Tab-separated table of C-alpha atoms and ligand atoms in Angstrom:
chain	number	residue	atom	x	y	z
A	1	MET	CA	29.373	-2.762	-6.783
A	2	ASN	CA	27.193	0.271	-6.618
A	3	GLN	CA	28.564	3.060	-4.753
A	4	PHE	CA	24.935	3.687	-2.839
A	5	PRO	CA	22.922	1.535	-1.801
A	6	LEU	CA	20.282	0.205	-4.238
A	7	LEU	CA	16.535	-0.130	-2.398
A	8	MET	CA	15.141	-2.831	-4.256
A	9	ILE	CA	12.499	-3.862	-1.271
A	10	PRO	CA	8.934	-2.998	-1.448
A	11	GLY	CA	9.092	0.053	0.869
A	12	PRO	CA	10.044	2.143	2.098
A	13	THR	CA	11.071	3.683	-1.330
A	14	LYS	CA	13.983	5.496	-3.028
A	15	ILE	CA	13.242	9.498	-2.607
A	16	PRO	CA	13.550	11.530	-5.754
A	17	PRO	CA	16.039	14.017	-5.746
A	18	ASP	CA	13.785	16.891	-5.834
A	19	VAL	CA	11.642	15.093	-3.226
A	20	ALA	CA	14.699	15.101	-0.882
A	21	ARG	CA	15.765	18.861	-1.729
A	22	ARG	CA	12.718	19.864	-0.347
A	23	MET	CA	12.538	18.207	2.629
A	24	CYS	CA	15.317	20.477	3.697
A	25	GLU	CA	13.490	23.311	3.738
A	26	PRO	CA	12.961	25.518	6.999
A	27	ILE	CA	10.092	24.874	9.070
A	28	ILE	CA	7.377	27.277	8.970
A	29	PRO	CA	4.127	27.313	11.351
A	30	HIS	CA	1.526	24.595	10.887
A	31	ARG	CA	-0.934	27.506	11.135
A	32	SER	CA	0.273	29.791	8.980
A	33	LYS	CA	-1.568	30.546	5.534
A	34	GLU	CA	1.412	29.874	3.770
A	35	PHE	CA	1.561	26.322	5.064
A	36	SER	CA	-2.544	26.495	4.595
A	37	ALA	CA	-1.355	27.086	1.302
A	38	ILE	CA	0.499	23.922	0.637
A	39	LEU	CA	-2.218	21.539	2.510
A	40	LYS	CA	-4.626	23.056	-0.188
A	41	ASP	CA	-2.284	21.734	-3.182
A	42	ILE	CA	-1.776	18.287	-1.298
A	43	TYR	CA	-4.805	17.506	-0.715
A	44	SER	CA	-6.122	18.549	-4.191
A	45	ASN	CA	-3.387	16.468	-5.324
A	46	LEU	CA	-4.202	13.504	-3.138
A	47	LYS	CA	-8.109	13.527	-4.333
A	48	TYR	CA	-6.346	13.105	-7.807
A	49	VAL	CA	-4.250	10.000	-6.888
A	50	PHE	CA	-6.955	8.472	-5.156
A	51	GLN	CA	-9.203	8.996	-7.987
A	52	THR	CA	-12.194	10.552	-5.921
A	53	LYS	CA	-14.500	13.687	-4.946
A	54	ASN	CA	-14.085	12.828	-1.424
A	55	ASP	CA	-11.457	14.226	1.121
A	56	VAL	CA	-8.457	12.323	1.779
A	57	PHE	CA	-7.360	12.423	5.261
A	58	ILE	CA	-3.790	12.742	6.500
A	59	PHE	CA	-2.031	11.013	9.754
A	60	ALA	CA	1.222	11.229	11.192
A	61	SER	CA	1.558	7.464	11.131
A	62	SER	CA	2.836	4.241	9.370
A	63	GLY	CA	0.044	2.517	7.152
A	64	THR	CA	-1.198	0.629	10.054
A	65	GLY	CA	-2.233	4.079	12.064
A	66	ALA	CA	-4.764	4.216	8.914
A	67	MET	CA	-5.759	0.698	9.038
A	68	CYS	CA	-6.699	1.135	12.749
A	69	SER	CA	-8.395	4.460	11.882
A	70	ALA	CA	-10.729	2.638	9.086
A	71	LEU	CA	-11.918	0.350	11.482
A	72	GLU	CA	-12.081	2.414	14.640
A	73	ASN	CA	-14.332	4.635	13.161
A	74	LEU	CA	-16.825	2.040	11.509
A	75	ILE	CA	-17.115	-1.201	13.783
A	76	ASN	CA	-19.557	-1.599	16.951
A	77	ASN	CA	-18.547	-4.500	19.374
A	78	GLY	CA	-20.125	-7.552	17.774
A	79	ASP	CA	-20.660	-6.226	14.160
A	80	LYS	CA	-20.325	-8.906	11.642
A	81	VAL	CA	-16.870	-8.195	9.652
A	82	LEU	CA	-15.266	-10.409	6.528
A	83	CYS	CA	-11.444	-10.557	6.476
A	84	LEU	CA	-10.171	-11.695	2.853
A	85	GLU	CA	-6.855	-12.410	3.874
A	86	SER	CA	-4.391	-13.250	1.127
A	87	GLY	CA	-1.145	-13.052	3.320
A	88	VAL	CA	0.328	-11.208	6.671
A	89	PHE	CA	-1.243	-7.739	5.708
A	90	GLY	CA	-4.783	-9.092	5.543
A	91	ARG	CA	-4.282	-10.689	8.579
A	92	ARG	CA	-3.481	-7.402	10.309
A	93	PHE	CA	-7.391	-5.849	9.234
A	94	GLU	CA	-8.463	-9.443	11.330
A	95	PHE	CA	-6.589	-8.616	14.312
A	96	ILE	CA	-7.732	-4.784	14.551
A	97	ALA	CA	-11.562	-6.348	13.635
A	98	LYS	CA	-11.275	-8.630	16.385
A	99	SER	CA	-9.375	-6.101	18.991
A	100	LEU	CA	-12.830	-3.972	18.189
A	101	GLY	CA	-14.882	-6.734	19.684
A	102	ALA	CA	-16.178	-7.693	15.881
A	103	ASP	CA	-17.977	-11.163	15.076
A	104	VAL	CA	-14.666	-11.661	12.537
A	105	HIS	CA	-14.754	-14.338	9.683
A	106	THR	CA	-11.999	-15.036	7.649
A	107	MET	CA	-11.798	-16.105	4.292
A	108	SER	CA	-8.112	-17.117	3.611
A	109	VAL	CA	-6.341	-18.206	-0.033
A	110	LYS	CA	-3.389	-20.473	-0.090
A	111	VAL	CA	0.150	-18.520	0.089
A	112	GLY	CA	0.589	-16.307	-3.454
A	113	GLY	CA	-3.003	-16.596	-4.261
A	114	VAL	CA	-6.125	-14.233	-4.517
A	115	ILE	CA	-9.637	-14.339	-3.245
A	116	SER	CA	-11.921	-15.750	-5.754
A	117	PRO	CA	-14.994	-13.085	-6.515
A	118	ASP	CA	-17.451	-16.537	-6.467
A	119	ILE	CA	-16.247	-17.579	-3.565
A	120	LEU	CA	-16.801	-14.084	-2.069
A	121	GLU	CA	-20.350	-13.694	-3.508
A	122	ASP	CA	-21.359	-17.442	-2.724
A	123	TYR	CA	-20.744	-16.012	1.000
A	124	LEU	CA	-22.041	-12.756	1.248
A	125	SER	CA	-25.193	-13.794	-0.461
A	126	LYS	CA	-25.516	-16.176	2.747
A	127	ASN	CA	-24.310	-14.021	5.362
A	128	LYS	CA	-25.371	-10.536	6.360
A	129	THR	CA	-22.156	-8.797	6.695
A	130	LYS	CA	-21.547	-5.068	7.792
A	131	ILE	CA	-18.038	-4.505	6.953
A	132	VAL	CA	-15.556	-6.459	4.546
A	133	THR	CA	-11.705	-6.028	4.612
A	134	LEU	CA	-9.552	-6.562	1.923
A	135	THR	CA	-5.886	-6.190	0.726
A	136	TYR	CA	-5.062	-4.566	-2.916
A	137	SER	CA	-1.450	-5.760	-3.323
A	138	GLU	CA	-0.703	-8.104	-0.944
A	139	THR	CA	3.157	-7.291	-0.288
A	140	SER	CA	4.095	-10.323	1.410
A	141	THR	CA	3.190	-12.532	-1.240
A	142	GLY	CA	3.192	-10.501	-4.327
A	143	ALA	CA	-0.470	-11.276	-5.274
A	144	ALA	CA	-2.991	-8.457	-6.055
A	145	ASN	CA	-6.584	-8.641	-5.609
A	146	ASP	CA	-9.028	-7.736	-8.312
A	147	VAL	CA	-10.434	-4.895	-6.182
A	148	LYS	CA	-12.694	-3.724	-8.934
A	149	THR	CA	-14.694	-6.860	-8.724
A	150	LEU	CA	-14.567	-7.658	-5.510
A	151	CYS	CA	-15.607	-4.298	-4.219
A	152	SER	CA	-18.723	-4.092	-6.663
A	153	ILE	CA	-19.573	-7.775	-5.355
A	154	ILE	CA	-19.260	-6.020	-1.652
A	155	LYS	CA	-21.452	-3.341	-2.780
A	156	LYS	CA	-24.286	-5.542	-4.162
A	157	TYR	CA	-24.575	-7.029	-1.072
A	158	GLY	CA	-24.639	-4.019	1.111
A	159	ALA	CA	-21.740	-4.215	2.780
A	160	ILE	CA	-18.590	-1.398	3.344
A	161	SER	CA	-15.327	-2.067	1.721
A	162	VAL	CA	-12.254	-1.104	3.480
A	163	VAL	CA	-9.194	-1.498	1.167
A	164	ASP	CA	-5.547	-1.860	2.047
A	165	GLY	CA	-4.076	0.071	-0.567
A	166	ILE	CA	-0.742	0.846	1.031
A	167	SER	CA	1.364	-1.163	-1.457
A	168	ALA	CA	-0.614	-0.117	-4.454
A	169	ILE	CA	-2.313	3.693	-4.881
A	170	ALA	CA	-0.002	5.705	-6.445
A	171	SER	CA	1.436	2.711	-7.922
A	172	MET	CA	-1.367	0.513	-9.410
A	173	GLU	CA	-4.734	1.558	-10.877
A	174	PHE	CA	-7.031	2.574	-8.409
A	175	LYS	CA	-10.228	4.438	-9.018
A	176	MET	CA	-11.928	5.117	-5.714
A	177	ASP	CA	-15.252	6.482	-6.933
A	178	GLU	CA	-15.645	4.502	-10.266
A	179	TRP	CA	-14.758	1.017	-8.440
A	180	GLY	CA	-17.105	1.990	-5.557
A	181	VAL	CA	-14.687	1.640	-3.084
A	182	ASP	CA	-15.915	2.921	0.489
A	183	VAL	CA	-12.751	3.273	2.446
A	184	ALA	CA	-9.290	3.183	0.958
A	185	VAL	CA	-6.005	3.269	3.119
A	186	ALA	CA	-2.328	4.291	1.655
A	187	ALA	CA	1.248	4.941	3.050
A	188	SER	CA	3.599	7.553	2.235
A	189	GLN	CA	6.768	5.312	2.314
A	190	LYS	CA	5.478	3.060	-0.955
A	191	GLY	CA	4.466	5.103	-4.459
A	192	PHE	CA	4.280	8.381	-2.935
A	193	MET	CA	8.071	8.176	-2.463
A	194	VAL	CA	8.386	9.938	0.735
A	195	PRO	CA	9.738	8.670	3.734
A	196	PRO	CA	7.827	6.551	6.280
A	197	GLY	CA	5.389	8.771	8.660
A	198	LEU	CA	2.060	9.478	6.824
A	199	SER	CA	-0.814	7.534	5.976
A	200	PHE	CA	-3.966	8.370	4.073
A	201	LEU	CA	-7.370	7.453	4.162
A	202	CYS	CA	-10.110	8.627	2.000
A	203	ALA	CA	-13.873	7.326	3.169
A	204	GLY	CA	-17.014	7.474	0.383
A	205	ASP	CA	-20.237	8.701	1.399
A	206	GLU	CA	-21.778	5.264	2.729
A	207	ALA	CA	-18.476	5.212	5.113
A	208	LEU	CA	-19.193	8.373	6.224
A	209	LYS	CA	-22.911	7.252	7.110
A	210	THR	CA	-21.677	3.968	8.911
A	211	PHE	CA	-19.056	6.287	10.696
A	212	LYS	CA	-21.694	8.838	11.982
A	213	LYS	CA	-23.421	5.479	13.753
A	214	CYS	CA	-20.398	4.304	15.211
A	215	GLN	CA	-20.424	4.248	18.851
A	216	THR	CA	-16.528	3.779	20.039
A	217	LYS	CA	-15.075	5.962	17.414
A	218	SER	CA	-11.104	6.450	17.598
A	219	THR	CA	-9.528	8.909	19.578
A	220	TYR	CA	-6.325	10.387	17.629
A	221	PHE	CA	-7.436	8.873	14.134
A	222	ASN	CA	-11.238	10.115	14.894
A	223	TRP	CA	-12.880	11.256	11.413
A	224	GLU	CA	-14.886	13.765	12.658
A	225	TYR	CA	-11.586	15.938	13.538
A	226	TYR	CA	-10.118	15.384	9.842
A	227	ILE	CA	-13.544	16.099	8.268
A	228	ASN	CA	-13.544	19.763	9.218
A	229	THR	CA	-9.891	20.598	9.189
A	230	VAL	CA	-9.587	19.592	5.488
A	231	LYS	CA	-12.295	21.664	4.230
A	232	GLU	CA	-10.411	24.362	6.105
A	233	ASN	CA	-6.867	23.433	4.693
A	234	SER	CA	-5.525	22.644	7.706
A	235	VAL	CA	-4.611	19.514	10.147
A	236	PRO	CA	-6.308	18.520	13.635
A	237	PHE	CA	-3.017	17.820	15.314
A	238	THR	CA	0.846	18.993	14.557
A	239	PRO	CA	1.760	17.406	11.845
A	240	PRO	CA	5.385	16.277	10.306
A	241	VAL	CA	5.928	19.513	8.508
A	242	THR	CA	8.918	18.017	6.502
A	243	LEU	CA	6.880	14.989	5.595
A	244	LEU	CA	4.558	17.400	4.002
A	245	TYR	CA	7.056	19.014	2.199
A	246	GLY	CA	8.443	15.980	0.780
A	247	LEU	CA	4.767	14.788	0.052
A	248	ASP	CA	3.775	18.187	-2.012
A	249	GLU	CA	6.911	17.627	-3.962
A	250	SER	CA	6.200	14.309	-4.582
A	251	LEU	CA	2.402	14.621	-5.366
A	252	LYS	CA	3.409	17.324	-8.047
A	253	LEU	CA	5.762	14.842	-9.610
A	254	ILE	CA	3.051	12.490	-10.216
A	255	GLN	CA	0.715	15.086	-11.337
A	256	THR	CA	2.902	16.140	-14.133
A	257	GLU	CA	3.759	12.239	-14.945
A	258	GLY	CA	-0.147	11.417	-15.095
A	259	ILE	CA	-1.200	8.886	-12.502
A	260	GLU	CA	-1.827	6.745	-15.902
A	261	ASN	CA	1.405	7.101	-16.849
A	262	VAL	CA	2.756	6.208	-13.391
A	263	VAL	CA	0.312	3.161	-13.309
A	264	LEU	CA	2.036	2.038	-16.525
A	265	ARG	CA	5.394	2.578	-15.514
A	266	HIS	CA	5.213	0.084	-12.734
A	267	LYS	CA	3.261	-2.387	-14.683
A	268	ASN	CA	5.963	-2.362	-17.443
A	269	LEU	CA	9.074	-2.401	-14.642
A	270	ALA	CA	6.848	-5.928	-12.480
A	271	MET	CA	6.351	-7.372	-15.718
A	272	TYR	CA	10.242	-6.914	-16.782
A	273	LEU	CA	11.300	-8.214	-13.559
A	274	ARG	CA	8.721	-11.354	-13.626
A	275	ASN	CA	9.852	-12.253	-17.246
A	276	SER	CA	13.567	-11.664	-16.748
A	277	LEU	CA	13.561	-13.785	-13.493
A	278	LYS	CA	11.689	-16.790	-15.169
A	279	ASP	CA	13.813	-16.631	-18.002
A	280	ASN	CA	16.944	-17.390	-15.500
A	281	GLY	CA	14.917	-20.125	-13.933
A	282	PHE	CA	13.484	-18.464	-10.479
A	283	LYS	CA	10.278	-19.678	-9.622
A	284	LEU	CA	7.527	-17.165	-8.553
A	285	LEU	CA	5.488	-17.479	-5.430
A	286	THR	CA	2.725	-15.614	-7.448
A	287	ASP	CA	2.821	-17.444	-10.904
A	288	ASP	CA	0.249	-15.980	-12.888
A	289	ASP	CA	0.965	-12.712	-14.163
A	290	LYS	CA	-2.652	-11.838	-14.090
A	291	ASN	CA	-2.470	-12.285	-10.418
A	292	ALA	CA	0.710	-10.408	-9.810
A	293	SER	CA	1.369	-6.842	-7.664
A	294	TYR	CA	3.008	-4.535	-9.776
A	295	THR	CA	5.078	-3.329	-6.735
A	296	SER	CA	6.186	-6.689	-4.917
A	297	THR	CA	7.403	-10.014	-6.527
A	298	ALA	CA	8.240	-12.998	-4.232
A	299	VAL	CA	10.428	-15.271	-5.385
A	300	ILE	CA	10.638	-19.011	-3.818
A	301	SER	CA	14.371	-19.716	-2.478
A	302	GLU	CA	13.490	-23.292	-3.054
A	303	ASN	CA	15.951	-25.249	-0.865
A	304	ILE	CA	18.163	-21.906	-0.084
A	305	SER	CA	17.743	-19.555	3.043
A	306	SER	CA	16.994	-16.225	1.817
A	307	VAL	CA	19.174	-14.979	4.409
A	308	LYS	CA	21.774	-16.266	2.736
A	309	ILE	CA	20.770	-14.903	-0.565
A	310	ILE	CA	20.122	-11.442	0.846
A	311	LYS	CA	23.032	-11.210	2.660
A	312	LEU	CA	25.569	-12.214	-0.146
A	313	MET	CA	23.185	-9.197	-2.380
A	314	LYS	CA	24.398	-6.830	0.256
A	315	GLU	CA	27.677	-7.701	0.961
A	316	ARG	CA	28.470	-8.170	-2.542
A	317	TYR	CA	26.332	-5.824	-4.765
A	318	ASN	CA	25.380	-3.321	-2.247
A	319	ILE	CA	21.770	-3.898	-2.986
A	320	TYR	CA	18.972	-4.782	-0.540
A	321	ILE	CA	16.081	-7.320	-1.186
A	322	ALA	CA	13.201	-8.242	1.729
A	323	ASN	CA	12.732	-11.320	3.390
A	324	GLY	CA	9.716	-13.111	3.170
A	325	GLN	CA	7.557	-12.499	6.406
A	326	LEU	CA	6.418	-15.259	9.322
A	327	GLU	CA	5.641	-18.389	7.851
A	328	LEU	CA	7.340	-17.157	4.363
A	329	LYS	CA	10.645	-16.153	6.260
A	330	ASN	CA	13.490	-17.862	4.968
A	331	LYS	CA	11.807	-19.411	2.396
A	332	ILE	CA	11.236	-16.477	-0.598
A	333	PHE	CA	12.763	-13.591	-0.695
A	334	ARG	CA	10.898	-10.130	-2.136
A	335	ILE	CA	12.043	-7.668	-4.527
A	336	GLY	CA	10.193	-3.864	-4.633
A	337	THR	CA	9.613	-2.102	-7.868
A	338	ILE	CA	7.714	0.948	-6.032
A	339	GLY	CA	8.346	4.713	-6.699
A	340	CYS	CA	11.157	5.995	-8.714
A	341	VAL	CA	12.871	2.244	-9.615
A	342	THR	CA	14.383	2.319	-12.760
A	343	LYS	CA	14.881	-0.464	-15.258
A	344	SER	CA	18.443	-0.117	-15.187
A	345	GLU	CA	18.095	-1.053	-11.528
A	346	VAL	CA	16.040	-3.909	-12.112
A	347	GLU	CA	18.429	-5.479	-14.444
A	348	ALA	CA	21.173	-5.327	-12.223
A	349	THR	CA	19.303	-6.833	-9.212
A	350	VAL	CA	18.671	-9.776	-11.646
A	351	ASN	CA	21.836	-9.908	-12.702
A	352	ALA	CA	23.381	-9.805	-9.171
A	353	LEU	CA	21.033	-12.783	-8.226
A	354	LYS	CA	22.283	-14.721	-11.041
A	355	ASP	CA	25.934	-14.518	-10.355
A	356	ILE	CA	25.095	-15.442	-6.930
A	357	PHE	CA	23.270	-18.618	-8.058
A	358	ASP	CA	25.591	-19.505	-11.319
A	359	PHE	CA	28.988	-18.689	-9.289
A	360	ASP	CA	28.540	-19.568	-5.604
A	361	ASN	CA	26.396	-22.596	-6.150
A	362	ILE	CA	24.072	-22.093	-3.431
B	1	PMP	N1	-0.682	-3.225	4.004
B	1	PMP	C1	0.475	-3.501	2.991
B	1	PMP	C2	-0.103	-3.985	2.144
B	1	PMP	C3	1.907	-2.841	3.700
B	1	PMP	O1	2.746	-3.192	2.535
B	1	PMP	C4	2.349	-2.745	4.901
B	1	PMP	C5	3.641	-2.085	4.884
B	1	PMP	N2	4.549	-3.224	4.142
B	1	PMP	C6	1.595	-2.433	5.687
B	1	PMP	C7	-0.461	-2.767	5.664
B	1	PMP	C8	1.848	-1.764	6.966
B	1	PMP	O2	2.204	-0.553	6.983
B	1	PMP	P1	3.098	-0.081	8.006
B	1	PMP	O3	4.010	-0.869	7.993
B	1	PMP	O4	3.356	1.350	7.371
B	1	PMP	O5	2.303	0.721	8.866
């Protein structure tokens, strides 16, 4: 039994000790020179993580806030929006787009699957579309879309790509500028290893032009406020100072390790988990490694309710894993390998699952 709960869910993640310590520092005024110096480092390191020359905005919200911000600053009533859906989070974009009065077309895949570039190209070649939303790592199924290829097709047909990178950015390869991504969003409680409460958004040049023509912009999340304040190493509203201390520290950890090493570490860990699970007879929802997320792995729980497995994992081994969501609830369980999870923690998780299945005959 682990002394401390082992958090093996796909976010929120464990917080590295340096980040936790830093968040104990006393609050200073958010309009002070000292705080502005912290923000300067944060803004510069966020650009490094997003691999972009453009500014990255910070919102005091969970990831969904940044998803709302993305669409609220681009969509006018009646705009044609294509939502690529590979799970719960793809569907969230559809919900937001519809609430803004967009004319939404949805392209879905079977659970655990990914969007086909050919089908996307076929659709865009026949249907003039203003915005395409897509999910990088679909945390609900453990599948990862080929964002690089999909965004190049979206660009070819003159549409704006809006990428939910919430469980991918700072963990999986992401090159905003090189891949031609127009808008990307992320959140603190995933690869950034900071508690929940911050979200990030980066808008490229084409998206900023489209934003200028948006007639009904967001209020709290209006990019205008953020465009101006980032340039001054400031924030428009009172920020969660403590979380920003944590973010400053975690970005420095990522910077020191190097983003390409962070990505490789997540890939190796996810593949180790996937292989260990398969070797022990578990079936993965996203079976093909080439479509796999490196941060969320979904295991089919066969005829057993995931609730029972999750309960035993917690009671016996003090390990938290996650249930499926919506129609996948109780049918799968999900294991997170995101942030500072170690190989021995993955090993402990697989061993605990093995014990439960072998000895409990469930
Ligand atoms: N998109 C993805 C891919 C996610 O993993 C999550 C959170 N699990 C969200 C969106 C929603 O983010 P939040 O819960 O931080 O609002």
